[in-house]
Amino acid sequence: MKYKIAGILACAVILFIALMPTPDSLDGSESPRVHQHLQAKAQQESGRDTAAECSHGDDVLCTHLPLVVIDISDDEIPGDPVHRSNGNVQGKYTVAEDGESTVRAEMRIMDSEGGNNHVNDEAAVSSLIDIRKRGNSSRHFDKKSYDIKLVTAEGENNPQEIMGMDSHHRWVLYGPYLDKTLLRNYMAYNIAGEIMDYAPNVRFCELVLDGEYRGLYLMTETITAGDDGSRLNISVNKKNQTFSGYILRLDRGSSNPLKNIDNFSSYTRRTRQILNIEYPGTSNLDRELAEGIRKDFSRFEKALYSYDFDDRDGYRKYIDAQSFADYFIINEFSCNYDAGMFSTYIYKEADGKLKMCVWDFNSAWDNYQEAAVSPYGFQMQNRLWYFMLTKDEDFVDLVIDRYRQLRKTYLSDDYIDNYIDETVEYLGDAIDRNYQVWGYTFGSDCDLLTPKDRNPGNYEEAIKQLKDFVHLRGRFMDENIESLRQYCAESRTKKFKEDSN
Ligand SMILES: [Zn+2]
């Protein structure tokens, strides 16, 4: 009998352990997210990193990071802002000689496992690309960022796995310039990738463009779907006018008017920004499909802005509230206040719920050019969809509980300090090489931020600024996160249903 009870107990314990939710792992063992610097460290520790001493001279470019070499021959890369004598022409960009927005080029990526990379090494990836400059304010910077599309000689999509990231044909080659730490996007995407279902994959690399060394870059997965290896599970059938999901972006709108949708929050003037369809892309989209997507998305917004928005038939039917809460927390924690207005991605997968996806932390943690961001306050509750979500007690509870939980893991001071230190250590002399080209930006005659005293004088200062702001922000949020309840507090105006009876 004793053994029987022990047996039942043992079974119960095993069952209990098996059914327990997997905790967020901090050692990376259960996480499919690849953090480049942690992966390299693990390889080193396991003895797989057998980087031999190079025998070449000091004049050869030699890096432990993947090396991207792009050759364009004689052409200029299009996408520069068009200037007139009286200033810039808003939203107009230079085009190639043939009138296209991109130019054809060759790209080779040297990425030897565990070893160093050089321009003349055998390439791990080699493809033709269509390339253009990208960004809004960042197009005016000396160090450019690029949109890259891998293509075949016939111009067909040519998806490739790059630096261990899932196969894709569209990439962003982002050059940190305003972000003197070089770390903001890398860290934010990777932490978001641990917390949320989906965040762009990202890897550090170095760039040689037409034979010229251009410094440290981040190869970044674009937020897109499709059948060429993208990680988002969305399918569209233009012929049958069916779709299992879509990706939308709130920003300044697309140059293709078909992609810009007149959704509920747009025609009711709740936002001045424009929501545009990112996926399906131009070749897979027509007027009927765009209209179907507009209607589908507006159902969510109508539910959100209705009197019974927090009922059973309200917004919850349409969204993954956890994803919206995580997006709120990550952007609020980093004071990334373009979120919810610009570069704001929202998507629907085959499971039918809308989710948010993070993008662009260049200006996060007090790195906006124009003025300092206060770490003492909250702003996300004023952003489009969050204006209503934060009127719901359940949603605010979710945000507060989740924040407290994340402060013990991925958003703790220790985790982030350590993350920064380990990444800086991993980047090593790539940081020096980058600032041999771009180091003049630390000079007092090149102040990118106003007022002047916000500009770090060197790399160490930039890192210290980032850490100090993270600590300050975390402490403020710890002490004040409960104040978000003011937006969902019961009030006479909120009790309209009872009053109207
Ligand atoms: Zn070498």
Short mmCIF file of C-alpha atoms and ligand atoms in Angstrom, two decimals:
data_model
loop_
_atom_site.label_atom_id
_atom_site.label_comp_id
_atom_site.label_asym_id
_atom_site.label_seq_id
_atom_site.Cartn_x
_atom_site.Cartn_y
_atom_site.Cartn_z
CA MET A 1 0.00 0.00 0.00
CA LYS A 2 2.82 2.34 0.99
CA TYR A 3 4.50 1.73 -2.36
CA LYS A 4 1.25 2.27 -4.19
CA ILE A 5 0.79 5.68 -2.57
CA ALA A 6 4.43 6.52 -3.23
CA GLY A 7 3.93 5.45 -6.84
CA ILE A 8 0.83 7.58 -7.25
CA LEU A 9 2.60 10.49 -5.61
CA ALA A 10 5.60 10.08 -7.90
CA CYS A 11 3.30 9.99 -10.93
CA ALA A 12 1.50 13.07 -9.70
CA VAL A 13 4.80 14.91 -9.22
CA ILE A 14 6.00 13.92 -12.68
CA LEU A 15 2.67 15.00 -14.18
CA PHE A 16 2.78 18.27 -12.24
CA ILE A 17 6.30 19.04 -13.48
CA ALA A 18 5.36 18.10 -17.03
CA LEU A 19 2.34 20.38 -16.98
CA MET A 20 4.08 23.31 -15.37
CA PRO A 21 4.47 26.24 -17.73
CA THR A 22 8.04 26.63 -18.91
CA PRO A 23 9.57 29.61 -17.13
CA ASP A 24 11.21 32.29 -19.17
CA SER A 25 14.72 30.98 -19.41
CA LEU A 26 17.62 33.26 -18.73
CA ASP A 27 20.45 30.95 -19.69
CA GLY A 28 19.23 30.67 -23.26
CA SER A 29 18.93 26.90 -23.03
CA GLU A 30 15.21 26.75 -23.78
CA SER A 31 15.08 29.80 -25.99
CA PRO A 32 15.24 29.51 -29.75
CA ARG A 33 16.34 33.14 -29.91
CA VAL A 34 19.94 33.46 -31.05
CA HIS A 35 21.96 36.23 -29.44
CA GLN A 36 25.05 36.50 -31.60
CA HIS A 37 27.39 37.42 -28.73
CA LEU A 38 26.12 34.58 -26.51
CA GLN A 39 26.38 32.08 -29.32
CA ALA A 40 29.99 33.09 -29.93
CA LYS A 41 30.75 32.76 -26.23
CA ALA A 42 29.18 29.30 -26.10
CA GLN A 43 31.24 28.23 -29.12
CA GLN A 44 34.39 29.50 -27.49
CA GLU A 45 33.66 27.71 -24.22
CA SER A 46 32.88 24.45 -25.96
CA GLY A 47 36.25 24.64 -27.70
CA ARG A 48 34.66 24.74 -31.15
CA ASP A 49 36.09 28.16 -31.79
CA THR A 50 39.43 27.36 -33.31
CA ALA A 51 40.30 30.76 -34.70
CA ALA A 52 43.84 30.38 -35.93
CA GLU A 53 46.21 33.29 -35.69
CA CYS A 54 46.20 35.08 -39.02
CA SER A 55 49.55 35.32 -40.78
CA HIS A 56 48.72 38.37 -42.92
CA GLY A 57 49.99 41.87 -42.19
CA ASP A 58 48.23 44.68 -40.33
CA ASP A 59 47.06 46.28 -43.55
CA VAL A 60 44.53 43.50 -44.25
CA LEU A 61 40.98 44.01 -42.91
CA CYS A 62 40.47 41.13 -40.49
CA THR A 63 37.33 40.68 -38.38
CA HIS A 64 35.78 38.05 -36.14
CA LEU A 65 32.35 39.39 -37.25
CA PRO A 66 30.67 38.42 -40.51
CA LEU A 67 32.00 40.64 -43.31
CA VAL A 68 29.62 42.01 -45.95
CA VAL A 69 31.18 43.12 -49.23
CA ILE A 70 28.96 45.00 -51.71
CA ASP A 71 30.10 46.08 -55.17
CA ILE A 72 27.98 48.45 -57.21
CA SER A 73 30.53 49.33 -59.90
CA ASP A 74 29.96 52.86 -61.16
CA ASP A 75 26.44 53.61 -59.98
CA GLU A 76 25.37 55.72 -57.03
CA ILE A 77 23.03 54.02 -54.59
CA PRO A 78 19.67 55.80 -54.95
CA GLY A 79 17.54 56.97 -52.04
CA ASP A 80 19.21 60.22 -50.98
CA PRO A 81 16.88 63.07 -50.01
CA VAL A 82 16.35 65.43 -52.94
CA HIS A 83 17.70 68.88 -52.17
CA ARG A 84 16.67 72.20 -53.65
CA SER A 85 18.42 75.48 -53.09
CA ASN A 86 15.81 76.38 -50.46
CA GLY A 87 16.10 73.11 -48.52
CA ASN A 88 14.94 69.48 -48.70
CA VAL A 89 11.96 68.29 -50.63
CA GLN A 90 9.94 66.27 -48.14
CA GLY A 91 9.61 62.60 -49.05
CA LYS A 92 11.40 62.87 -52.42
CA TYR A 93 14.42 60.66 -52.97
CA THR A 94 16.97 60.27 -55.73
CA VAL A 95 16.48 57.43 -58.21
CA ALA A 96 18.87 55.39 -60.34
CA GLU A 97 19.77 56.43 -63.89
CA ASP A 98 17.06 54.14 -65.24
CA GLY A 99 14.46 55.77 -62.98
CA GLU A 100 14.26 52.81 -60.56
CA SER A 101 14.40 53.33 -56.79
CA THR A 102 17.05 50.59 -56.46
CA VAL A 103 20.23 49.65 -58.25
CA ARG A 104 21.57 46.15 -58.98
CA ALA A 105 24.75 45.16 -57.14
CA GLU A 106 26.71 42.12 -55.98
CA MET A 107 26.90 41.07 -52.36
CA ARG A 108 29.24 38.53 -50.78
CA ILE A 109 29.17 37.61 -47.10
CA MET A 110 32.21 36.05 -45.47
CA ASP A 111 31.15 34.20 -42.34
CA SER A 112 33.55 31.45 -41.38
CA GLU A 113 32.52 29.56 -38.27
CA GLY A 114 34.80 30.46 -35.41
CA GLY A 115 37.45 32.01 -37.64
CA ASN A 116 38.29 35.50 -38.86
CA ASN A 117 36.89 36.96 -42.04
CA HIS A 118 38.67 38.82 -44.85
CA VAL A 119 37.52 40.42 -48.10
CA ASN A 120 39.09 37.72 -50.27
CA ASP A 121 37.89 34.69 -48.30
CA GLU A 122 35.41 32.24 -49.78
CA ALA A 123 31.89 33.63 -49.40
CA ALA A 124 29.26 31.88 -47.28
CA VAL A 125 26.53 33.74 -49.18
CA SER A 126 26.82 35.29 -52.59
CA SER A 127 23.94 36.92 -54.44
CA LEU A 128 22.87 39.75 -56.67
CA ILE A 129 20.95 42.39 -54.76
CA ASP A 130 18.74 45.39 -55.45
CA ILE A 131 19.84 48.08 -53.01
CA ARG A 132 18.72 51.56 -51.96
CA LYS A 133 19.29 53.90 -49.05
CA ARG A 134 16.60 53.89 -46.37
CA GLY A 135 15.28 55.76 -43.33
CA ASN A 136 13.70 59.10 -42.55
CA SER A 137 15.95 61.43 -40.59
CA SER A 138 18.75 58.85 -40.81
CA ARG A 139 19.01 59.38 -44.60
CA HIS A 140 20.66 62.70 -43.79
CA PHE A 141 23.40 61.03 -41.73
CA ASP A 142 26.85 60.42 -43.22
CA LYS A 143 26.64 56.72 -42.39
CA LYS A 144 23.80 55.32 -44.48
CA SER A 145 21.47 52.41 -43.92
CA TYR A 146 20.31 50.24 -46.80
CA ASP A 147 17.35 48.18 -47.94
CA ILE A 148 18.52 45.02 -49.65
CA LYS A 149 16.61 42.55 -51.74
CA LEU A 150 18.36 39.34 -52.79
CA VAL A 151 17.55 38.53 -56.42
CA THR A 152 18.53 36.13 -59.17
CA ALA A 153 19.92 37.33 -62.50
CA GLU A 154 16.32 37.25 -63.77
CA GLY A 155 15.19 39.51 -60.90
CA GLU A 156 13.32 36.77 -59.01
CA ASN A 157 13.47 36.69 -55.21
CA ASN A 158 16.52 34.78 -54.01
CA PRO A 159 15.95 34.02 -50.31
CA GLN A 160 19.08 32.97 -48.38
CA GLU A 161 19.98 32.13 -44.83
CA ILE A 162 22.29 34.92 -43.72
CA MET A 163 24.60 34.70 -40.69
CA GLY A 164 22.51 31.85 -39.31
CA MET A 165 19.21 33.74 -39.62
CA ASP A 166 16.16 32.20 -41.25
CA SER A 167 16.03 32.39 -45.01
CA HIS A 168 14.69 35.67 -46.36
CA HIS A 169 15.01 37.76 -49.51
CA ARG A 170 14.56 41.20 -47.95
CA TRP A 171 16.99 42.59 -45.36
CA VAL A 172 17.92 45.88 -43.80
CA LEU A 173 21.59 46.71 -43.46
CA TYR A 174 21.34 49.20 -40.64
CA GLY A 175 24.33 51.38 -39.75
CA PRO A 176 24.18 52.66 -36.16
CA TYR A 177 25.34 56.29 -36.23
CA LEU A 178 23.08 58.38 -34.01
CA ASP A 179 23.28 55.51 -31.50
CA LYS A 180 26.90 55.88 -30.37
CA THR A 181 26.68 52.73 -28.24
CA LEU A 182 25.91 50.77 -31.45
CA LEU A 183 23.82 48.46 -29.26
CA ARG A 184 20.27 49.79 -29.02
CA ASN A 185 18.59 47.89 -31.86
CA TYR A 186 20.57 44.71 -31.24
CA MET A 187 19.66 44.63 -27.57
CA ALA A 188 16.03 45.71 -27.95
CA TYR A 189 15.21 43.27 -30.78
CA ASN A 190 16.85 40.39 -28.97
CA ILE A 191 15.19 41.10 -25.64
CA ALA A 192 11.85 41.56 -27.43
CA GLY A 193 12.57 38.25 -29.15
CA GLU A 194 12.80 36.56 -25.75
CA ILE A 195 9.64 38.20 -24.45
CA MET A 196 7.36 38.23 -27.51
CA ASP A 197 6.38 35.63 -30.11
CA TYR A 198 8.20 37.42 -32.88
CA ALA A 199 10.84 40.12 -33.20
CA PRO A 200 13.25 40.75 -36.09
CA ASN A 201 16.39 38.63 -36.16
CA VAL A 202 19.58 40.62 -36.08
CA ARG A 203 23.38 40.14 -36.40
CA PHE A 204 26.36 42.46 -36.18
CA CYS A 205 28.64 42.59 -39.21
CA GLU A 206 31.09 44.93 -40.91
CA LEU A 207 30.63 46.48 -44.34
CA VAL A 208 32.96 47.10 -47.25
CA LEU A 209 31.20 49.08 -49.97
CA ASP A 210 32.91 49.42 -53.34
CA GLY A 211 36.25 48.64 -51.73
CA GLU A 212 35.82 51.13 -48.91
CA TYR A 213 35.46 50.08 -45.25
CA ARG A 214 32.20 51.56 -43.86
CA GLY A 215 32.19 50.36 -40.26
CA LEU A 216 29.90 48.31 -38.05
CA TYR A 217 26.43 47.39 -39.31
CA LEU A 218 23.47 45.28 -38.24
CA MET A 219 22.00 42.84 -40.71
CA THR A 220 18.32 42.89 -39.78
CA GLU A 221 15.40 40.73 -40.80
CA THR A 222 12.56 42.80 -42.24
CA ILE A 223 9.08 42.30 -40.82
CA THR A 224 7.41 40.43 -43.62
CA ALA A 225 5.70 37.19 -44.51
CA GLY A 226 5.49 35.05 -47.60
CA ASP A 227 6.42 31.62 -48.80
CA ASP A 228 10.14 32.14 -49.10
CA GLY A 229 11.16 31.25 -45.60
CA SER A 230 9.80 34.09 -43.52
CA ARG A 231 8.93 33.21 -39.94
CA LEU A 232 5.44 34.71 -39.90
CA ASN A 233 2.70 32.25 -40.71
CA ILE A 234 0.58 34.25 -43.14
CA SER A 235 -0.72 33.25 -46.53
CA VAL A 236 -2.52 35.25 -49.18
CA ASN A 237 -4.29 34.02 -52.29
CA LYS A 238 -4.89 36.90 -54.65
CA LYS A 239 -6.76 34.74 -57.15
CA ASN A 240 -9.34 33.53 -54.61
CA GLN A 241 -9.31 36.80 -52.66
CA THR A 242 -8.49 34.99 -49.42
CA PHE A 243 -5.95 35.75 -46.72
CA SER A 244 -5.05 34.11 -43.42
CA GLY A 245 -3.48 37.32 -42.12
CA TYR A 246 -1.57 40.46 -42.98
CA ILE A 247 1.05 42.89 -41.74
CA LEU A 248 0.23 46.59 -41.33
CA ARG A 249 2.43 49.54 -40.53
CA LEU A 250 1.43 52.82 -38.95
CA ASP A 251 3.69 55.60 -40.19
CA ARG A 252 3.69 58.17 -42.98
CA GLY A 253 2.03 55.88 -45.50
CA SER A 254 3.25 54.07 -48.60
CA SER A 255 4.12 55.72 -51.92
CA ASN A 256 1.76 53.14 -53.46
CA PRO A 257 -1.76 54.48 -52.68
CA LEU A 258 -3.27 51.00 -52.98
CA LYS A 259 -1.40 50.02 -49.81
CA ASN A 260 -2.72 52.89 -47.68
CA ILE A 261 -5.97 51.92 -46.02
CA ASP A 262 -8.71 54.21 -44.76
CA ASN A 263 -9.39 52.27 -41.57
CA PHE A 264 -11.70 53.24 -38.72
CA SER A 265 -9.16 55.23 -36.67
CA SER A 266 -8.11 57.04 -39.83
CA TYR A 267 -11.51 58.20 -41.08
CA THR A 268 -12.60 59.06 -37.53
CA ARG A 269 -9.46 61.24 -37.27
CA ARG A 270 -8.08 59.45 -34.22
CA THR A 271 -4.66 59.46 -35.81
CA ARG A 272 -2.85 61.67 -38.29
CA GLN A 273 -0.61 58.79 -39.27
CA ILE A 274 -1.44 56.43 -42.10
CA LEU A 275 -1.89 52.68 -41.80
CA ASN A 276 -0.49 50.86 -44.78
CA ILE A 277 -0.41 47.23 -45.86
CA GLU A 278 3.11 45.81 -45.66
CA TYR A 279 2.12 42.27 -46.50
CA PRO A 280 0.81 41.18 -48.96
CA GLY A 281 3.29 43.12 -51.10
CA THR A 282 2.51 44.99 -54.30
CA SER A 283 2.62 41.94 -56.55
CA ASN A 284 0.14 40.06 -54.36
CA LEU A 285 -2.28 42.89 -53.65
CA ASP A 286 -5.25 44.30 -55.49
CA ARG A 287 -8.11 46.64 -54.63
CA GLU A 288 -10.45 43.87 -53.42
CA LEU A 289 -7.85 42.30 -51.14
CA ALA A 290 -6.92 45.70 -49.72
CA GLU A 291 -10.59 46.35 -49.02
CA GLY A 292 -10.94 42.95 -47.33
CA ILE A 293 -7.98 43.72 -45.08
CA ARG A 294 -9.31 47.20 -44.30
CA LYS A 295 -12.67 45.76 -43.24
CA ASP A 296 -11.08 43.00 -41.18
CA PHE A 297 -8.84 45.41 -39.29
CA SER A 298 -11.58 47.99 -38.79
CA ARG A 299 -13.68 45.36 -36.99
CA PHE A 300 -11.06 45.36 -34.24
CA GLU A 301 -10.87 49.16 -34.10
CA LYS A 302 -14.66 49.53 -34.03
CA ALA A 303 -14.85 47.07 -31.14
CA LEU A 304 -12.03 48.94 -29.37
CA TYR A 305 -13.69 52.32 -29.70
CA SER A 306 -17.19 51.15 -28.82
CA TYR A 307 -18.97 51.72 -25.49
CA ASP A 308 -18.81 48.04 -24.60
CA PHE A 309 -15.17 47.74 -25.68
CA ASP A 310 -14.15 45.66 -22.66
CA ASP A 311 -17.08 43.22 -22.82
CA ARG A 312 -16.93 39.71 -24.12
CA ASP A 313 -17.63 41.02 -27.62
CA GLY A 314 -15.14 43.83 -27.26
CA TYR A 315 -11.54 44.15 -28.37
CA ARG A 316 -10.34 40.92 -26.71
CA LYS A 317 -11.81 38.80 -29.46
CA TYR A 318 -9.47 40.40 -31.93
CA ILE A 319 -6.10 40.79 -30.24
CA ASP A 320 -3.42 38.89 -28.37
CA ALA A 321 -3.54 41.14 -25.29
CA GLN A 322 -0.22 39.75 -24.02
CA SER A 323 1.52 40.92 -27.18
CA PHE A 324 0.01 44.41 -26.83
CA ALA A 325 1.07 44.51 -23.16
CA ASP A 326 4.63 43.44 -23.99
CA TYR A 327 4.89 46.06 -26.73
CA PHE A 328 3.65 48.68 -24.29
CA ILE A 329 6.22 47.66 -21.66
CA ILE A 330 9.26 47.41 -23.94
CA ASN A 331 8.62 50.79 -25.55
CA GLU A 332 7.69 52.48 -22.28
CA PHE A 333 10.72 50.98 -20.52
CA SER A 334 13.02 52.33 -23.25
CA CYS A 335 11.11 55.63 -23.71
CA ASN A 336 10.84 54.72 -27.38
CA TYR A 337 8.06 57.18 -27.97
CA ASP A 338 7.73 56.93 -31.74
CA ALA A 339 6.12 53.57 -30.99
CA GLY A 340 2.39 53.68 -31.54
CA MET A 341 2.83 56.51 -34.10
CA PHE A 342 5.70 55.72 -36.45
CA SER A 343 7.40 52.46 -37.45
CA THR A 344 4.54 50.68 -35.69
CA TYR A 345 3.94 47.17 -36.97
CA ILE A 346 0.83 45.14 -36.25
CA TYR A 347 0.15 41.74 -37.77
CA LYS A 348 -2.37 38.97 -37.88
CA GLU A 349 -1.25 35.38 -38.32
CA ALA A 350 -3.22 32.28 -39.18
CA ASP A 351 -4.31 31.98 -35.51
CA GLY A 352 -6.48 35.03 -36.10
CA LYS A 353 -5.31 37.38 -33.34
CA LEU A 354 -3.63 40.72 -33.92
CA LYS A 355 -0.15 41.09 -32.43
CA MET A 356 2.41 43.87 -32.23
CA CYS A 357 6.00 43.75 -33.44
CA VAL A 358 8.78 46.06 -32.23
CA TRP A 359 10.90 48.10 -34.66
CA ASP A 360 13.56 50.81 -34.46
CA PHE A 361 15.16 51.67 -31.11
CA ASN A 362 17.69 54.07 -32.61
CA SER A 363 16.29 56.94 -30.53
CA ALA A 364 15.26 54.88 -27.50
CA TRP A 365 16.71 55.39 -24.01
CA ASP A 366 16.97 59.15 -24.41
CA ASN A 367 18.58 59.25 -27.83
CA TYR A 368 16.14 61.52 -29.69
CA GLN A 369 18.06 64.25 -31.47
CA GLU A 370 15.85 67.18 -30.66
CA ALA A 371 15.46 67.12 -26.89
CA ALA A 372 16.03 65.01 -23.82
CA VAL A 373 13.30 62.52 -22.95
CA SER A 374 12.12 62.53 -19.36
CA PRO A 375 12.46 59.18 -17.63
CA TYR A 376 9.74 60.34 -15.23
CA GLY A 377 6.37 59.68 -16.82
CA PHE A 378 4.33 57.45 -19.11
CA GLN A 379 3.29 58.16 -22.67
CA MET A 380 2.18 54.91 -24.29
CA GLN A 381 -1.35 55.32 -22.85
CA ASN A 382 -1.77 58.22 -25.31
CA ARG A 383 -0.90 56.16 -28.35
CA LEU A 384 -3.67 55.19 -30.75
CA TRP A 385 -4.91 51.74 -29.70
CA TYR A 386 -3.49 52.04 -26.18
CA PHE A 387 -5.65 55.05 -25.45
CA MET A 388 -8.60 52.66 -25.21
CA LEU A 389 -6.75 49.56 -23.97
CA THR A 390 -5.54 51.40 -20.86
CA LYS A 391 -9.16 52.21 -19.97
CA ASP A 392 -9.63 48.50 -19.30
CA GLU A 393 -8.65 47.33 -15.79
CA ASP A 394 -7.77 43.87 -17.04
CA PHE A 395 -5.35 45.23 -19.60
CA VAL A 396 -3.68 47.54 -17.08
CA ASP A 397 -3.42 44.62 -14.63
CA LEU A 398 -1.78 42.59 -17.36
CA VAL A 399 0.77 45.36 -18.05
CA ILE A 400 1.61 45.85 -14.37
CA ASP A 401 1.93 42.14 -13.56
CA ARG A 402 3.99 41.47 -16.64
CA TYR A 403 6.26 44.44 -15.96
CA ARG A 404 6.96 43.23 -12.42
CA GLN A 405 7.74 39.77 -13.75
CA LEU A 406 10.05 41.09 -16.49
CA ARG A 407 11.96 43.27 -14.03
CA LYS A 408 13.09 40.04 -12.41
CA THR A 409 14.32 38.65 -15.71
CA TYR A 410 14.96 40.33 -19.07
CA LEU A 411 14.38 43.89 -17.90
CA SER A 412 16.35 43.72 -14.66
CA ASP A 413 19.27 46.14 -14.19
CA ASP A 414 21.63 43.19 -13.82
CA TYR A 415 20.48 41.45 -16.97
CA ILE A 416 20.75 44.60 -19.08
CA ASP A 417 24.08 45.77 -17.60
CA ASN A 418 25.50 42.34 -18.22
CA TYR A 419 23.98 42.23 -21.71
CA ILE A 420 25.65 45.53 -22.59
CA ASP A 421 29.04 44.51 -21.12
CA GLU A 422 29.08 41.13 -22.84
CA THR A 423 28.07 42.59 -26.20
CA VAL A 424 30.76 45.28 -26.00
CA GLU A 425 33.30 42.59 -25.14
CA TYR A 426 32.15 40.49 -28.08
CA LEU A 427 32.36 43.39 -30.54
CA GLY A 428 35.91 44.09 -29.34
CA ASP A 429 38.12 45.79 -31.92
CA ALA A 430 35.20 46.11 -34.38
CA ILE A 431 34.15 49.12 -32.26
CA ASP A 432 37.58 50.72 -32.76
CA ARG A 433 37.48 50.04 -36.50
CA ASN A 434 34.00 51.60 -36.71
CA TYR A 435 35.15 54.74 -34.92
CA GLN A 436 38.28 55.04 -37.02
CA VAL A 437 35.79 56.00 -39.74
CA TRP A 438 33.00 57.63 -37.70
CA GLY A 439 34.91 58.78 -34.61
CA TYR A 440 34.69 62.43 -35.70
CA THR A 441 31.07 62.34 -34.50
CA PHE A 442 32.40 62.44 -30.92
CA GLY A 443 33.89 65.87 -31.69
CA SER A 444 32.24 69.03 -30.40
CA ASP A 445 31.65 70.36 -33.93
CA CYS A 446 29.45 67.35 -34.75
CA ASP A 447 26.80 67.40 -32.04
CA LEU A 448 23.95 65.23 -33.23
CA LEU A 449 21.88 65.74 -30.06
CA THR A 450 20.55 68.96 -28.60
CA PRO A 451 21.18 70.49 -26.16
CA LYS A 452 24.93 70.08 -26.66
CA ASP A 453 25.71 68.52 -23.28
CA ARG A 454 23.76 65.38 -24.17
CA ASN A 455 26.43 64.28 -26.66
CA PRO A 456 28.85 61.69 -25.27
CA GLY A 457 32.52 62.56 -25.74
CA ASN A 458 33.62 58.98 -26.35
CA TYR A 459 32.36 55.40 -26.52
CA GLU A 460 32.69 54.74 -22.78
CA GLU A 461 30.58 57.80 -22.04
CA ALA A 462 27.94 56.63 -24.49
CA ILE A 463 27.73 53.26 -22.72
CA LYS A 464 27.56 54.93 -19.31
CA GLN A 465 24.74 57.23 -20.50
CA LEU A 466 22.74 54.24 -21.71
CA LYS A 467 23.20 52.27 -18.48
CA ASP A 468 22.42 55.28 -16.29
CA PHE A 469 19.20 55.95 -18.18
CA VAL A 470 18.16 52.29 -18.00
CA HIS A 471 18.63 52.34 -14.20
CA LEU A 472 16.82 55.63 -13.76
CA ARG A 473 13.93 54.54 -15.93
CA GLY A 474 13.57 51.17 -14.22
CA ARG A 475 13.53 52.76 -10.79
CA PHE A 476 10.86 55.25 -11.85
CA MET A 477 8.68 52.55 -13.38
CA ASP A 478 9.07 50.28 -10.32
CA GLU A 479 7.83 53.07 -8.11
CA ASN A 480 5.12 54.43 -10.40
CA ILE A 481 3.77 51.65 -12.61
CA GLU A 482 0.64 51.45 -10.43
CA SER A 483 -0.24 54.99 -11.50
CA LEU A 484 -1.34 53.55 -14.85
CA ARG A 485 -4.49 52.54 -12.97
CA GLN A 486 -5.68 56.15 -13.13
CA TYR A 487 -6.55 55.61 -16.79
CA CYS A 488 -8.85 52.68 -16.05
CA ALA A 489 -10.29 53.93 -12.76
CA GLU A 490 -14.06 53.68 -12.52
CA SER A 491 -15.68 57.03 -12.95
CA ARG A 492 -19.09 58.51 -13.53
CA THR A 493 -18.41 58.86 -17.22
CA LYS A 494 -17.37 55.23 -17.40
CA LYS A 495 -20.56 54.06 -15.71
CA PHE A 496 -22.72 55.34 -18.53
CA LYS A 497 -24.44 51.98 -18.96
CA GLU A 498 -25.72 51.80 -15.42
CA ASP A 499 -26.64 55.51 -15.40
CA SER A 500 -28.54 55.24 -18.62
CA ASN A 501 -30.83 52.48 -17.27
ZN ZN B 1 42.95 37.72 -40.42
#
